[in-house]
C-alpha cells in the first residue's frame, strides 16, 4: 500500500466548500493508552495528504479534528470546539477513508472509499 493507511477530508457544509487549515491527528487506542501515529493539516481541498503511516495494525483508532480553531479563524461561532471520531480498523489490507461533513452546529461522517 502506498500513502497513508487512513485518510480524511473535511467538507464545511455550512459554507459549501472544503475546510482548509484544520489540524487533524490520528491516534492508536491500545491497552488503555493512546499514541499519536499521525498528524497533518487540511489543504485547500479539505484533505490531509499524509495522515499516518502506510500500514497500521488492526485495532481501534481515533481521528481528532481541531474544528474550533477553524471556525474561530473564520469568525464563526460553533458548538463543537473539536470533533473526535473513533473507529475500528479490522483489515490491514484495506484503505480506510474517514471523511467529516461539518457545519457550526452539526457534523456527520461515514466510511468512505
mmCIF file with all atom_site columns, C-alpha atoms in Angstrom:
data_model
loop_
_atom_site.group_PDB
_atom_site.id
_atom_site.type_symbol
_atom_site.label_atom_id
_atom_site.label_alt_id
_atom_site.label_comp_id
_atom_site.label_asym_id
_atom_site.label_entity_id
_atom_site.label_seq_id
_atom_site.pdbx_PDB_ins_code
_atom_site.Cartn_x
_atom_site.Cartn_y
_atom_site.Cartn_z
_atom_site.occupancy
_atom_site.B_iso_or_equiv
_atom_site.pdbx_formal_charge
_atom_site.auth_seq_id
_atom_site.auth_comp_id
_atom_site.auth_asym_id
_atom_site.auth_atom_id
_atom_site.pdbx_PDB_model_num
ATOM 1   C CA . UNK A 1 1   ? 0.000   0.000  0.000  1.00 0.00 ? 1   UNK A CA 1
ATOM 2   C CA . UNK A 1 2   ? 1.293   3.480  -0.805 1.00 0.00 ? 2   UNK A CA 1
ATOM 3   C CA . UNK A 1 3   ? 0.409   6.652  1.055  1.00 0.00 ? 3   UNK A CA 1
ATOM 4   C CA . UNK A 1 4   ? -1.442  6.722  4.341  1.00 0.00 ? 4   UNK A CA 1
ATOM 5   C CA . UNK A 1 5   ? -3.443  3.721  5.529  1.00 0.00 ? 5   UNK A CA 1
ATOM 6   C CA . UNK A 1 6   ? -6.057  6.140  6.907  1.00 0.00 ? 6   UNK A CA 1
ATOM 7   C CA . UNK A 1 7   ? -7.099  9.305  5.079  1.00 0.00 ? 7   UNK A CA 1
ATOM 8   C CA . UNK A 1 8   ? -9.668  12.014 5.707  1.00 0.00 ? 8   UNK A CA 1
ATOM 9   C CA . UNK A 1 9   ? -11.143 15.148 4.278  1.00 0.00 ? 9   UNK A CA 1
ATOM 10  C CA . UNK A 1 10  ? -13.485 17.786 5.669  1.00 0.00 ? 10  UNK A CA 1
ATOM 11  C CA . UNK A 1 11  ? -16.328 19.484 3.860  1.00 0.00 ? 11  UNK A CA 1
ATOM 12  C CA . UNK A 1 12  ? -17.760 22.593 5.502  1.00 0.00 ? 12  UNK A CA 1
ATOM 13  C CA . UNK A 1 13  ? -21.393 22.018 4.599  1.00 0.00 ? 13  UNK A CA 1
ATOM 14  C CA . UNK A 1 14  ? -22.453 25.320 6.172  1.00 0.00 ? 14  UNK A CA 1
ATOM 15  C CA . UNK A 1 15  ? -20.159 27.297 3.874  1.00 0.00 ? 15  UNK A CA 1
ATOM 16  C CA . UNK A 1 16  ? -20.463 24.915 0.933  1.00 0.00 ? 16  UNK A CA 1
ATOM 17  C CA . UNK A 1 17  ? -16.713 24.354 0.482  1.00 0.00 ? 17  UNK A CA 1
ATOM 18  C CA . UNK A 1 18  ? -13.804 22.233 1.709  1.00 0.00 ? 18  UNK A CA 1
ATOM 19  C CA . UNK A 1 19  ? -12.493 23.133 5.164  1.00 0.00 ? 19  UNK A CA 1
ATOM 20  C CA . UNK A 1 20  ? -8.873  24.239 4.715  1.00 0.00 ? 20  UNK A CA 1
ATOM 21  C CA . UNK A 1 21  ? -6.394  24.731 7.546  1.00 0.00 ? 21  UNK A CA 1
ATOM 22  C CA . UNK A 1 22  ? -7.874  22.271 10.064 1.00 0.00 ? 22  UNK A CA 1
ATOM 23  C CA . UNK A 1 23  ? -5.355  20.463 12.278 1.00 0.00 ? 23  UNK A CA 1
ATOM 24  C CA . UNK A 1 24  ? -6.000  16.707 12.327 1.00 0.00 ? 24  UNK A CA 1
ATOM 25  C CA . UNK A 1 25  ? -4.352  13.954 14.387 1.00 0.00 ? 25  UNK A CA 1
ATOM 26  C CA . UNK A 1 26  ? -4.610  10.156 14.265 1.00 0.00 ? 26  UNK A CA 1
ATOM 27  C CA . UNK A 1 27  ? -4.349  8.147  17.489 1.00 0.00 ? 27  UNK A CA 1
ATOM 28  C CA . UNK A 1 28  ? -3.969  4.446  18.212 1.00 0.00 ? 28  UNK A CA 1
ATOM 29  C CA . UNK A 1 29  ? -6.020  3.325  21.232 1.00 0.00 ? 29  UNK A CA 1
ATOM 30  C CA . UNK A 1 30  ? -4.481  0.222  22.823 1.00 0.00 ? 30  UNK A CA 1
ATOM 31  C CA . UNK A 1 31  ? -4.322  -1.254 26.295 1.00 0.00 ? 31  UNK A CA 1
ATOM 32  C CA . UNK A 1 32  ? -5.996  1.718  27.941 1.00 0.00 ? 32  UNK A CA 1
ATOM 33  C CA . UNK A 1 33  ? -3.485  4.154  26.423 1.00 0.00 ? 33  UNK A CA 1
ATOM 34  C CA . UNK A 1 34  ? -3.317  6.300  23.334 1.00 0.00 ? 34  UNK A CA 1
ATOM 35  C CA . UNK A 1 35  ? -0.431  7.010  20.983 1.00 0.00 ? 35  UNK A CA 1
ATOM 36  C CA . UNK A 1 36  ? -0.361  9.617  18.237 1.00 0.00 ? 36  UNK A CA 1
ATOM 37  C CA . UNK A 1 37  ? 0.541   7.855  14.982 1.00 0.00 ? 37  UNK A CA 1
ATOM 38  C CA . UNK A 1 38  ? -0.010  10.724 12.537 1.00 0.00 ? 38  UNK A CA 1
ATOM 39  C CA . UNK A 1 39  ? -0.982  14.339 12.109 1.00 0.00 ? 39  UNK A CA 1
ATOM 40  C CA . UNK A 1 40  ? -1.477  16.952 9.445  1.00 0.00 ? 40  UNK A CA 1
ATOM 41  C CA . UNK A 1 41  ? -3.450  19.987 8.333  1.00 0.00 ? 41  UNK A CA 1
ATOM 42  C CA . UNK A 1 42  ? -6.149  20.029 5.676  1.00 0.00 ? 42  UNK A CA 1
ATOM 43  C CA . UNK A 1 43  ? -5.149  21.602 2.371  1.00 0.00 ? 43  UNK A CA 1
ATOM 44  C CA . UNK A 1 44  ? -7.259  23.839 0.108  1.00 0.00 ? 44  UNK A CA 1
ATOM 45  C CA . UNK A 1 45  ? -9.303  20.803 -0.920 1.00 0.00 ? 45  UNK A CA 1
ATOM 46  C CA . UNK A 1 46  ? -10.003 19.922 2.740  1.00 0.00 ? 46  UNK A CA 1
ATOM 47  C CA . UNK A 1 47  ? -7.719  16.869 2.583  1.00 0.00 ? 47  UNK A CA 1
ATOM 48  C CA . UNK A 1 48  ? -4.731  15.724 4.585  1.00 0.00 ? 48  UNK A CA 1
ATOM 49  C CA . UNK A 1 49  ? -2.161  14.390 2.141  1.00 0.00 ? 49  UNK A CA 1
ATOM 50  C CA . UNK A 1 50  ? -0.441  12.156 4.676  1.00 0.00 ? 50  UNK A CA 1
ATOM 51  C CA . UNK A 1 51  ? -2.259  11.477 7.943  1.00 0.00 ? 51  UNK A CA 1
ATOM 52  C CA . UNK A 1 52  ? -0.332  8.455  9.160  1.00 0.00 ? 52  UNK A CA 1
ATOM 53  C CA . UNK A 1 53  ? 1.810   5.501  8.241  1.00 0.00 ? 53  UNK A CA 1
ATOM 54  C CA . UNK A 1 54  ? 1.277   3.335  5.168  1.00 0.00 ? 54  UNK A CA 1
ATOM 55  C CA . UNK A 1 55  ? 0.462   0.338  7.384  1.00 0.00 ? 55  UNK A CA 1
ATOM 56  C CA . UNK A 1 56  ? -1.360  0.038  10.681 1.00 0.00 ? 56  UNK A CA 1
ATOM 57  C CA . UNK A 1 57  ? -2.166  -2.969 12.833 1.00 0.00 ? 57  UNK A CA 1
ATOM 58  C CA . UNK A 1 58  ? -5.812  -3.937 13.335 1.00 0.00 ? 58  UNK A CA 1
ATOM 59  C CA . UNK A 1 59  ? -7.256  -2.124 16.322 1.00 0.00 ? 59  UNK A CA 1
ATOM 60  C CA . UNK A 1 60  ? -9.153  0.934  17.489 1.00 0.00 ? 60  UNK A CA 1
ATOM 61  C CA . UNK A 1 61  ? -8.130  4.378  16.272 1.00 0.00 ? 61  UNK A CA 1
ATOM 62  C CA . UNK A 1 62  ? -9.344  7.951  16.729 1.00 0.00 ? 62  UNK A CA 1
ATOM 63  C CA . UNK A 1 63  ? -9.111  10.976 14.482 1.00 0.00 ? 63  UNK A CA 1
ATOM 64  C CA . UNK A 1 64  ? -9.234  14.358 16.251 1.00 0.00 ? 64  UNK A CA 1
ATOM 65  C CA . UNK A 1 65  ? -10.226 17.471 14.279 1.00 0.00 ? 65  UNK A CA 1
ATOM 66  C CA . UNK A 1 66  ? -9.478  20.975 15.680 1.00 0.00 ? 66  UNK A CA 1
ATOM 67  C CA . UNK A 1 67  ? -12.769 22.422 14.439 1.00 0.00 ? 67  UNK A CA 1
ATOM 68  C CA . UNK A 1 68  ? -12.937 25.242 16.986 1.00 0.00 ? 68  UNK A CA 1
ATOM 69  C CA . UNK A 1 69  ? -9.748  26.842 15.659 1.00 0.00 ? 69  UNK A CA 1
ATOM 70  C CA . UNK A 1 70  ? -11.072 26.541 12.096 1.00 0.00 ? 70  UNK A CA 1
ATOM 71  C CA . UNK A 1 71  ? -14.344 28.304 12.914 1.00 0.00 ? 71  UNK A CA 1
ATOM 72  C CA . UNK A 1 72  ? -12.626 30.927 15.090 1.00 0.00 ? 72  UNK A CA 1
ATOM 73  C CA . UNK A 1 73  ? -10.343 31.845 12.177 1.00 0.00 ? 73  UNK A CA 1
ATOM 74  C CA . UNK A 1 74  ? -13.473 32.359 10.047 1.00 0.00 ? 74  UNK A CA 1
ATOM 75  C CA . UNK A 1 75  ? -15.164 34.441 12.765 1.00 0.00 ? 75  UNK A CA 1
ATOM 76  C CA . UNK A 1 76  ? -17.924 31.836 13.071 1.00 0.00 ? 76  UNK A CA 1
ATOM 77  C CA . UNK A 1 77  ? -19.446 30.656 16.341 1.00 0.00 ? 77  UNK A CA 1
ATOM 78  C CA . UNK A 1 78  ? -19.516 26.881 16.761 1.00 0.00 ? 78  UNK A CA 1
ATOM 79  C CA . UNK A 1 79  ? -20.924 24.418 19.249 1.00 0.00 ? 79  UNK A CA 1
ATOM 80  C CA . UNK A 1 80  ? -18.089 21.939 18.649 1.00 0.00 ? 80  UNK A CA 1
ATOM 81  C CA . UNK A 1 81  ? -14.582 23.092 19.665 1.00 0.00 ? 81  UNK A CA 1
ATOM 82  C CA . UNK A 1 82  ? -13.330 19.725 18.416 1.00 0.00 ? 82  UNK A CA 1
ATOM 83  C CA . UNK A 1 83  ? -14.628 16.556 16.808 1.00 0.00 ? 83  UNK A CA 1
ATOM 84  C CA . UNK A 1 84  ? -13.281 13.099 17.617 1.00 0.00 ? 84  UNK A CA 1
ATOM 85  C CA . UNK A 1 85  ? -14.154 10.046 15.544 1.00 0.00 ? 85  UNK A CA 1
ATOM 86  C CA . UNK A 1 86  ? -13.301 6.607  16.915 1.00 0.00 ? 86  UNK A CA 1
ATOM 87  C CA . UNK A 1 87  ? -13.300 3.643  14.555 1.00 0.00 ? 87  UNK A CA 1
ATOM 88  C CA . UNK A 1 88  ? -12.083 0.070  14.310 1.00 0.00 ? 88  UNK A CA 1
ATOM 89  C CA . UNK A 1 89  ? -9.532  -0.927 11.671 1.00 0.00 ? 89  UNK A CA 1
ATOM 90  C CA . UNK A 1 90  ? -10.102 -4.629 11.071 1.00 0.00 ? 90  UNK A CA 1
ATOM 91  C CA . UNK A 1 91  ? -8.451  -5.452 7.744  1.00 0.00 ? 91  UNK A CA 1
ATOM 92  C CA . UNK A 1 92  ? -4.888  -4.151 7.328  1.00 0.00 ? 92  UNK A CA 1
ATOM 93  C CA . UNK A 1 93  ? -5.146  -4.822 3.577  1.00 0.00 ? 93  UNK A CA 1
ATOM 94  C CA . UNK A 1 94  ? -7.818  -2.157 3.100  1.00 0.00 ? 94  UNK A CA 1
ATOM 95  C CA . UNK A 1 95  ? -7.591  1.616  2.857  1.00 0.00 ? 95  UNK A CA 1
ATOM 96  C CA . UNK A 1 96  ? -9.689  3.487  5.443  1.00 0.00 ? 96  UNK A CA 1
ATOM 97  C CA . UNK A 1 97  ? -11.127 6.862  4.400  1.00 0.00 ? 97  UNK A CA 1
ATOM 98  C CA . UNK A 1 98  ? -12.950 8.691  7.205  1.00 0.00 ? 98  UNK A CA 1
ATOM 99  C CA . UNK A 1 99  ? -14.470 11.986 5.972  1.00 0.00 ? 99  UNK A CA 1
ATOM 100 C CA . UNK A 1 100 ? -16.109 14.659 8.106  1.00 0.00 ? 100 UNK A CA 1
ATOM 101 C CA . UNK A 1 101 ? -19.105 16.713 6.986  1.00 0.00 ? 101 UNK A CA 1
ATOM 102 C CA . UNK A 1 102 ? -19.090 19.790 9.194  1.00 0.00 ? 102 UNK A CA 1
ATOM 103 C CA . UNK A 1 103 ? -21.188 22.836 9.990  1.00 0.00 ? 103 UNK A CA 1
ATOM 104 C CA . UNK A 1 104 ? -21.017 25.136 13.027 1.00 0.00 ? 104 UNK A CA 1
ATOM 105 C CA . UNK A 1 105 ? -23.747 23.216 14.886 1.00 0.00 ? 105 UNK A CA 1
ATOM 106 C CA . UNK A 1 106 ? -23.700 19.697 13.392 1.00 0.00 ? 106 UNK A CA 1
ATOM 107 C CA . UNK A 1 107 ? -21.414 17.083 11.910 1.00 0.00 ? 107 UNK A CA 1
ATOM 108 C CA . UNK A 1 108 ? -21.641 13.644 10.346 1.00 0.00 ? 108 UNK A CA 1
ATOM 109 C CA . UNK A 1 109 ? -19.301 11.038 8.976  1.00 0.00 ? 109 UNK A CA 1
ATOM 110 C CA . UNK A 1 110 ? -19.230 7.761  7.095  1.00 0.00 ? 110 UNK A CA 1
ATOM 111 C CA . UNK A 1 111 ? -16.796 5.093  5.947  1.00 0.00 ? 111 UNK A CA 1
ATOM 112 C CA . UNK A 1 112 ? -15.589 6.298  2.574  1.00 0.00 ? 112 UNK A CA 1
ATOM 113 C CA . UNK A 1 113 ? -13.524 4.600  -0.070 1.00 0.00 ? 113 UNK A CA 1
#
